[in-house]
Amino acid sequence: MSTDTPGRTSSRFLVVALCCVTIVIDGYDLIVYGTVVPTLVDGSAEWTLTTPEAGRIGSYALVGMLIGAMVVGTITDIVGRRRIMLGCIAWFSVAMALAAASPTVELFAAARFVAGLGLGGVVPTAIALTIEYAHPRHRSTTNAVMFSGYSIGGIAAALVAIMVIPDLGWRAMFWIGAALGALLLPVAWRLLPESAGYLLARGREAEARALAERFGLTLEQPAVPAGSTGAATTVKRLVAPSLVLGTLMFWLGTGVGLLLVYGLNTWLAQIMREAGYPLGSALAFLLVLNLGAILGTPLLGALADRVGSKPVTVGMFLVAALCIFLLSVPLPAPLLFVLVGIAGACTIGTTILVNAYTAAFYPVDMRATGLGWALGVGRLGAILGPLYGGAVLASGWGIEVNFYAFAVPALLGALAMLFVPARGTRAAA
């Protein structure tokens, strides 16, 4: 690796910071729907949705994310990560504006699906860039800090909703999301570099070496000759004998993690309202869920860099299961907030560390493809999350069952991570 200098370090930091800001807006644009659900189901908006209808609309963006992550995650290894990042930012910003202006429920739902295509596509690209531009010894930590932007976006959505919805209505939340993307796009256009690994994999060695020298990067040689594979061949490599078990376990672990993330972000506020909390307090639980991820995930990422991703992700899923189960027990409100914060670190945070674990598992020339397919297949869990939570909530089985229903998948996630085989670097051990 080229010798680090302050200039190179700051340049790498800028790339990671741009990825982080993108994920902040990604998180806002996703979690914003959970903040408007109580308004849309209680009759105070121009539309009144039933709980199952709200759950279905919540899943439409996630269906779009499934398609976006798989398709865009694959083609970003073919056409370049810079183009994909810029295109996705523009795409989901326009879709947020369409959601804000939608005159009917049907058009609103369609706009959420369209937004999901861009939101899903940007995630594997941002992670792949972050892993590449991070210091090799701190990749899990750097990715954890970067992807904590998702939770910052969630916190921003919750805080903005408390202030904005009572006075300006639910549509203002989506206009704000559109404006944030519109502000980011020209900055990213000016400052975001291409992936050196992508350039090398495409046979553009001189450009790759110039970029590596500028940023102080280590060029990772592709696992196959430069430019010799297309998208179909790259996807087939995911199920090669040396990778297939890890691929399947990452798909399962990512799916379970996203079920927890989107199920809780969509329904936690409503569950707490039904438990007797007013809207402001119920939204505060949503805020604490994401704050726990922001505070806890970088620390757990640092631990993963020291002891390996497997023991940390297994342990986090187990702690998440315990904390979610304990939310079903009558406890003082301050203790409930503590449990929700830990659950946020060990659900949202676990998913972030699983992403870094996935990236370290695959060769550089198929890293975004591996991530894209894990996130794409995992979106089945994300799609199921709002539907699953809505069905349990509508069942009338009691508040306790809402928490049991989310504790069990966390146990399944721990098992999935336990069976990921060791491969390559310590970060993937």
Coordinates of C-alpha atoms in Angstrom, one line a residue:
M1 CA 0.0 0.0 0.0
S2 CA 1.2 3.5 -0.7
T3 CA 2.4 5.4 2.3
D4 CA -0.4 7.3 4.1
T5 CA -0.2 11.1 4.1
P6 CA -2.6 13.6 5.6
G7 CA -3.8 14.5 2.1
R8 CA -4.5 10.9 1.2
T9 CA -6.2 10.2 4.4
S10 CA -8.4 13.3 4.0
S11 CA -9.2 12.3 0.4
R12 CA -10.3 8.8 1.5
F13 CA -12.3 10.3 4.3
L14 CA -14.1 12.5 1.8
V15 CA -15.2 9.5 -0.3
V16 CA -16.5 7.7 2.8
A17 CA -18.2 10.9 4.0
L18 CA -20.0 11.2 0.6
C19 CA -21.2 7.6 0.9
C20 CA -22.3 8.3 4.5
V21 CA -24.4 11.4 3.5
T22 CA -26.0 9.4 0.7
I23 CA -27.0 6.7 3.2
V24 CA -28.3 9.4 5.6
I25 CA -30.7 10.5 2.9
D26 CA -31.4 6.8 2.0
G27 CA -32.3 6.1 5.6
Y28 CA -34.5 9.2 5.8
D29 CA -36.3 8.4 2.6
L30 CA -37.0 4.8 3.9
I31 CA -37.9 5.5 7.5
V32 CA -40.0 8.5 6.7
Y33 CA -42.9 6.2 5.8
G34 CA -42.9 4.8 9.3
T35 CA -43.2 8.3 10.7
V36 CA -46.4 9.1 8.6
V37 CA -48.1 5.7 9.2
P38 CA -49.8 6.8 12.4
T39 CA -51.2 9.9 10.6
L40 CA -52.4 7.8 7.6
V41 CA -54.2 5.2 9.7
D42 CA -55.9 7.4 12.4
G43 CA -58.1 9.4 10.0
S44 CA -56.3 12.7 10.3
A45 CA -55.0 12.7 6.7
E46 CA -57.0 13.0 3.5
W47 CA -56.7 9.2 3.2
T48 CA -57.5 6.7 5.9
L49 CA -55.6 3.5 5.5
T50 CA -56.3 0.2 7.3
T51 CA -53.4 -1.4 9.1
P52 CA -53.0 -4.1 6.4
E53 CA -53.1 -1.5 3.7
A54 CA -50.4 0.5 5.4
G55 CA -48.3 -2.6 5.7
R56 CA -48.6 -3.3 2.0
I57 CA -47.6 0.2 1.0
G58 CA -44.7 0.0 3.4
S59 CA -43.6 -3.1 1.5
Y60 CA -43.8 -1.5 -2.0
A61 CA -40.6 0.5 -1.5
L62 CA -38.9 -2.6 -0.3
V63 CA -40.0 -4.6 -3.4
G64 CA -38.3 -1.8 -5.4
M65 CA -35.2 -2.1 -3.2
L66 CA -35.0 -5.8 -3.9
I67 CA -35.0 -5.3 -7.6
G68 CA -32.7 -2.3 -7.4
A69 CA -30.1 -4.0 -5.1
M70 CA -29.9 -7.1 -7.3
V71 CA -29.9 -5.4 -10.7
V72 CA -28.0 -2.3 -9.9
G73 CA -25.6 -4.2 -7.5
T74 CA -24.7 -6.5 -10.4
I75 CA -24.3 -3.8 -13.1
T76 CA -22.2 -1.5 -10.9
D77 CA -19.4 -4.1 -11.2
I78 CA -19.8 -3.7 -15.0
V79 CA -20.5 0.0 -15.7
G80 CA -18.8 1.7 -12.7
R81 CA -19.7 2.7 -9.2
R82 CA -19.6 6.5 -9.7
R83 CA -22.3 6.4 -12.4
I84 CA -24.5 4.2 -10.3
M85 CA -24.2 6.4 -7.2
L86 CA -25.1 9.5 -9.2
G87 CA -27.9 7.9 -11.1
C88 CA -29.5 6.4 -8.0
I89 CA -29.4 9.7 -6.1
A90 CA -31.2 11.5 -8.9
W91 CA -33.7 8.6 -9.2
F92 CA -34.8 8.4 -5.6
S93 CA -34.9 12.2 -5.3
V94 CA -37.4 12.5 -8.1
A95 CA -39.4 9.6 -6.7
M96 CA -39.7 11.3 -3.3
A97 CA -41.1 14.4 -5.0
L98 CA -43.6 12.3 -6.8
A99 CA -44.7 10.7 -3.5
A100 CA -45.2 14.1 -2.0
A101 CA -47.3 15.3 -4.9
S102 CA -49.4 12.1 -5.3
P103 CA -53.1 12.8 -5.5
T104 CA -54.2 9.2 -4.8
V105 CA -53.2 6.3 -2.7
E106 CA -52.4 4.2 -5.7
L107 CA -50.0 6.8 -7.2
F108 CA -48.4 7.3 -3.8
A109 CA -47.8 3.5 -3.5
A110 CA -46.3 3.5 -7.0
A111 CA -44.0 6.4 -6.2
R112 CA -42.8 4.5 -3.1
F113 CA -42.0 1.5 -5.3
V114 CA -40.1 3.6 -7.8
A115 CA -38.1 5.3 -5.0
G116 CA -37.2 1.8 -3.7
L117 CA -35.4 1.0 -7.0
G118 CA -32.9 3.9 -6.5
L119 CA -32.7 3.4 -2.7
G120 CA -31.9 -0.3 -3.1
G121 CA -29.4 0.3 -5.9
V122 CA -27.3 2.9 -4.0
V123 CA -26.6 0.7 -0.9
P124 CA -24.3 -2.0 -2.3
T125 CA -22.4 0.6 -4.3
A126 CA -21.9 2.8 -1.3
I127 CA -20.7 -0.2 0.8
A128 CA -18.4 -1.4 -1.9
L129 CA -16.8 2.1 -2.3
T130 CA -16.5 2.4 1.5
I131 CA -14.8 -1.0 1.9
E132 CA -12.4 -0.1 -0.9
Y133 CA -11.4 3.4 0.4
A134 CA -11.2 2.4 4.1
H135 CA -8.0 1.5 5.7
P136 CA -7.6 -2.3 5.4
R137 CA -7.3 -2.7 9.1
H138 CA -10.4 -0.7 9.9
R139 CA -12.9 -1.8 7.2
S140 CA -15.7 -3.0 9.5
T141 CA -15.3 0.1 11.7
T142 CA -15.3 2.4 8.7
N143 CA -18.3 0.7 7.1
A144 CA -20.1 0.8 10.5
V145 CA -19.6 4.5 10.9
M146 CA -20.5 5.1 7.2
F147 CA -23.7 3.1 7.4
S148 CA -24.7 4.6 10.7
G149 CA -25.9 7.3 8.3
Y150 CA -28.9 5.1 7.8
S151 CA -29.8 5.5 11.5
I152 CA -29.0 9.2 11.4
G153 CA -31.5 9.5 8.6
G154 CA -34.0 7.6 10.7
I155 CA -33.5 9.9 13.7
A156 CA -33.8 12.9 11.4
A157 CA -37.1 11.5 10.1
A158 CA -38.4 11.0 13.6
L159 CA -37.3 14.4 14.8
V160 CA -38.6 16.2 11.7
A161 CA -41.9 14.4 11.9
I162 CA -42.5 15.5 15.5
M163 CA -42.0 19.1 14.4
V164 CA -43.4 19.1 10.9
I165 CA -46.4 16.8 10.7
P166 CA -48.6 18.7 13.2
D167 CA -48.2 22.0 11.3
L168 CA -47.4 21.1 7.7
G169 CA -48.9 17.7 7.3
W170 CA -47.4 14.4 6.2
R171 CA -46.6 15.4 2.6
A172 CA -43.9 17.9 3.8
M173 CA -41.9 14.9 5.0
F174 CA -41.5 13.7 1.5
W175 CA -40.7 17.1 0.0
I176 CA -37.9 17.4 2.5
G177 CA -36.5 14.1 1.4
A178 CA -36.6 15.2 -2.3
A179 CA -34.8 18.4 -1.4
L180 CA -32.0 16.6 0.4
G181 CA -31.2 14.5 -2.6
A182 CA -31.3 17.5 -4.9
L183 CA -28.7 19.2 -2.7
L184 CA -26.4 16.2 -2.6
L185 CA -26.3 15.4 -6.3
P186 CA -24.1 18.3 -7.6
V187 CA -21.7 17.8 -4.7
A188 CA -21.3 14.1 -5.4
W189 CA -21.0 14.8 -9.1
R190 CA -18.1 17.2 -8.4
L191 CA -16.2 15.2 -5.7
L192 CA -17.0 11.4 -5.9
P193 CA -14.2 9.3 -7.6
E194 CA -14.5 6.0 -9.5
S195 CA -13.6 2.7 -7.9
A196 CA -9.9 1.8 -8.5
G197 CA -10.9 -1.8 -8.2
Y198 CA -13.5 -1.4 -10.9
L199 CA -11.0 0.3 -13.2
L200 CA -8.5 -2.5 -12.7
A201 CA -11.1 -5.2 -13.3
R202 CA -12.1 -3.4 -16.6
G203 CA -8.5 -3.5 -17.8
R204 CA -7.9 0.3 -17.2
E205 CA -4.7 -0.3 -15.3
A206 CA -3.1 3.1 -15.7
E207 CA -6.2 4.9 -14.5
A208 CA -6.5 2.5 -11.6
R209 CA -2.9 3.0 -10.5
A210 CA -3.2 6.8 -10.8
L211 CA -6.3 6.7 -8.5
A212 CA -4.6 4.3 -6.1
E213 CA -1.6 6.7 -5.9
R214 CA -3.8 9.7 -5.3
F215 CA -5.7 8.1 -2.5
G216 CA -3.1 5.7 -1.1
L217 CA -5.0 2.6 -1.9
T218 CA -3.9 -1.0 -2.3
L219 CA -5.0 -2.4 -5.6
E220 CA -6.7 -5.8 -5.1
Q221 CA -6.2 -8.0 -8.1
P222 CA -9.4 -9.3 -9.6
A223 CA -10.0 -13.1 -9.2
V224 CA -10.4 -13.4 -13.0
P225 CA -8.7 -11.8 -16.0
A226 CA -9.6 -8.1 -16.5
G227 CA -12.7 -7.6 -18.7
S228 CA -13.3 -11.4 -19.1
T229 CA -16.6 -11.7 -17.4
G230 CA -20.1 -10.2 -17.9
A231 CA -22.9 -9.9 -15.5
A232 CA -24.2 -13.4 -15.9
T233 CA -20.8 -15.0 -15.3
T234 CA -20.2 -12.9 -12.2
V235 CA -23.6 -13.9 -10.8
K236 CA -22.8 -17.6 -11.4
R237 CA -19.6 -17.2 -9.4
L238 CA -21.7 -16.5 -6.3
V239 CA -22.7 -20.2 -6.2
A240 CA -19.2 -21.6 -7.0
P241 CA -18.3 -24.5 -4.6
S242 CA -16.0 -22.3 -2.6
L243 CA -18.6 -19.6 -2.1
V244 CA -22.0 -21.2 -2.2
L245 CA -22.5 -21.9 1.6
G246 CA -21.4 -18.4 2.5
T247 CA -23.6 -16.9 -0.2
L248 CA -26.7 -18.7 1.1
M249 CA -25.9 -17.9 4.8
F250 CA -25.4 -14.2 3.9
W251 CA -28.7 -14.2 2.0
L252 CA -30.5 -15.6 5.0
G253 CA -28.7 -13.5 7.6
T254 CA -29.3 -10.3 5.6
G255 CA -32.9 -11.2 5.1
V256 CA -33.5 -11.8 8.8
G257 CA -31.7 -8.6 9.6
L258 CA -33.7 -6.5 7.2
L259 CA -37.0 -8.1 8.4
L260 CA -36.1 -6.8 11.9
V261 CA -35.0 -3.4 10.7
Y262 CA -38.0 -2.6 8.5
G263 CA -40.5 -4.4 10.6
L264 CA -39.5 -2.5 13.7
N265 CA -39.0 0.9 11.9
T266 CA -42.5 0.6 10.3
W267 CA -44.4 -0.6 13.4
L268 CA -42.6 0.2 16.6
A269 CA -44.3 3.7 16.9
Q270 CA -47.7 2.2 16.3
I271 CA -47.1 -0.7 18.7
M272 CA -46.1 1.8 21.4
R273 CA -49.2 3.9 20.6
E274 CA -51.4 0.8 21.1
A275 CA -49.5 0.2 24.4
G276 CA -50.9 3.6 25.6
Y277 CA -48.1 6.0 24.7
P278 CA -49.1 9.3 23.0
L279 CA -47.8 10.0 19.4
G280 CA -44.7 12.0 20.6
S281 CA -43.6 9.3 23.0
A282 CA -44.2 6.6 20.5
L283 CA -42.1 8.4 17.9
A284 CA -39.4 8.8 20.6
F285 CA -39.0 5.0 20.8
L286 CA -38.4 5.0 17.0
L287 CA -35.8 7.7 17.5
V288 CA -34.0 5.7 20.3
L289 CA -34.0 2.6 18.2
N290 CA -31.9 4.4 15.6
L291 CA -29.9 6.3 18.1
G292 CA -28.8 3.0 19.6
A293 CA -27.5 1.9 16.2
I294 CA -25.6 5.1 15.8
L295 CA -23.9 4.9 19.2
G296 CA -23.4 1.1 19.3
T297 CA -22.6 0.0 15.8
P298 CA -19.1 1.7 15.4
L299 CA -18.0 0.2 18.7
L300 CA -19.2 -3.2 17.6
G301 CA -17.5 -2.7 14.2
A302 CA -14.2 -2.0 16.0
L303 CA -14.7 -5.2 17.9
A304 CA -15.3 -7.1 14.7
D305 CA -12.0 -5.7 13.3
R306 CA -10.2 -7.1 16.3
V307 CA -11.8 -10.5 16.9
G308 CA -13.6 -11.2 13.6
S309 CA -17.0 -10.6 12.1
K310 CA -18.5 -14.0 12.9
P311 CA -18.5 -14.0 16.7
V312 CA -19.6 -10.4 16.8
T313 CA -22.6 -10.8 14.4
V314 CA -23.7 -14.0 16.1
G315 CA -23.6 -12.3 19.5
M316 CA -25.4 -9.2 18.3
F317 CA -28.3 -11.3 16.9
L318 CA -28.6 -13.1 20.2
V319 CA -28.6 -9.9 22.2
A320 CA -31.2 -8.5 19.9
A321 CA -33.4 -11.5 20.5
L322 CA -33.1 -11.1 24.3
C323 CA -33.8 -7.3 24.3
I324 CA -36.8 -7.6 22.0
F325 CA -38.2 -10.4 24.2
L326 CA -37.7 -8.3 27.3
L327 CA -39.8 -5.4 25.8
S328 CA -42.8 -7.7 26.3
V329 CA -42.3 -7.6 30.1
P330 CA -43.8 -4.7 32.1
L331 CA -40.9 -2.5 32.9
P332 CA -40.3 1.2 33.8
A333 CA -40.2 3.4 30.7
P334 CA -36.5 4.4 31.1
L335 CA -35.5 0.8 31.1
L336 CA -37.7 0.2 28.0
F337 CA -35.9 3.0 26.2
V338 CA -32.5 1.4 27.1
L339 CA -33.7 -2.0 25.8
V340 CA -34.9 -0.3 22.6
G341 CA -31.6 1.4 22.1
I342 CA -29.6 -1.9 22.6
A343 CA -32.1 -3.6 20.2
G344 CA -31.4 -0.8 17.6
A345 CA -27.6 -1.4 17.9
C346 CA -28.1 -5.2 17.5
T347 CA -30.7 -5.1 14.7
I348 CA -29.8 -2.2 12.5
G349 CA -26.2 -2.5 13.6
T350 CA -26.0 -6.2 13.0
T351 CA -27.3 -5.7 9.4
I352 CA -24.5 -3.1 8.9
L353 CA -21.8 -5.5 10.1
V354 CA -23.2 -8.3 8.1
N355 CA -22.8 -6.1 5.0
A356 CA -19.1 -5.5 5.8
Y357 CA -18.7 -9.2 6.5
T358 CA -20.3 -10.0 3.1
A359 CA -18.0 -7.5 1.3
A360 CA -14.9 -9.0 2.9
F361 CA -16.0 -12.5 1.9
Y362 CA -16.0 -11.9 -1.9
P363 CA -13.1 -11.0 -4.3
V364 CA -12.9 -7.3 -5.2
D365 CA -14.1 -7.8 -8.8
M366 CA -17.4 -9.2 -7.7
R367 CA -17.8 -7.4 -4.3
A368 CA -20.7 -5.2 -5.4
T369 CA -22.4 -8.2 -7.1
G370 CA -22.1 -10.3 -3.9
L371 CA -23.4 -7.4 -1.8
G372 CA -26.2 -6.6 -4.3
W373 CA -27.5 -10.1 -4.3
A374 CA -27.3 -10.5 -0.6
L375 CA -29.2 -7.2 -0.1
G376 CA -31.5 -8.1 -3.0
V377 CA -32.5 -11.5 -1.7
G378 CA -32.4 -10.1 1.8
R379 CA -35.1 -7.6 0.7
L380 CA -37.5 -10.5 0.8
G381 CA -37.1 -10.2 4.6
A382 CA -37.5 -6.4 4.3
I383 CA -40.7 -6.8 2.3
L384 CA -42.0 -9.3 4.8
G385 CA -41.1 -7.1 7.8
P386 CA -44.0 -4.5 7.4
L387 CA -46.4 -7.2 6.3
Y388 CA -45.4 -9.5 9.1
G389 CA -45.6 -6.8 11.7
G390 CA -48.9 -5.6 10.4
A391 CA -50.4 -9.1 10.4
V392 CA -49.3 -9.7 13.9
L393 CA -50.5 -6.3 15.1
A394 CA -53.9 -6.9 13.4
S395 CA -54.2 -10.4 14.9
G396 CA -55.4 -9.2 18.3
W397 CA -53.1 -11.7 20.0
G398 CA -51.8 -9.0 22.4
I399 CA -48.9 -6.6 22.7
E400 CA -46.5 -9.3 24.0
V401 CA -46.8 -11.3 20.8
N402 CA -45.7 -8.3 18.7
F403 CA -42.3 -8.6 20.5
Y404 CA -42.1 -12.4 20.4
A405 CA -42.7 -12.3 16.7
F406 CA -39.5 -10.2 16.2
A407 CA -37.3 -12.1 18.8
V408 CA -37.6 -15.4 17.0
P409 CA -36.1 -14.2 13.6
A410 CA -33.2 -12.7 15.5
L411 CA -32.3 -16.2 16.7
L412 CA -32.5 -17.5 13.2
G413 CA -30.0 -14.7 12.1
A414 CA -27.5 -15.9 14.8
L415 CA -27.7 -19.4 13.3
A416 CA -27.1 -18.2 9.8
M417 CA -24.0 -16.2 10.8
L418 CA -22.7 -19.2 12.8
F419 CA -22.6 -21.3 9.6
V420 CA -20.7 -18.9 7.4
P421 CA -17.5 -20.6 6.4
A422 CA -14.1 -19.0 7.0
R423 CA -12.6 -17.6 3.9
G424 CA -9.7 -15.2 3.0
T425 CA -8.9 -12.4 5.3
R426 CA -9.3 -12.0 9.1
A427 CA -12.1 -9.6 8.5
A428 CA -14.1 -12.4 7.0
A429 CA -13.1 -15.0 9.6

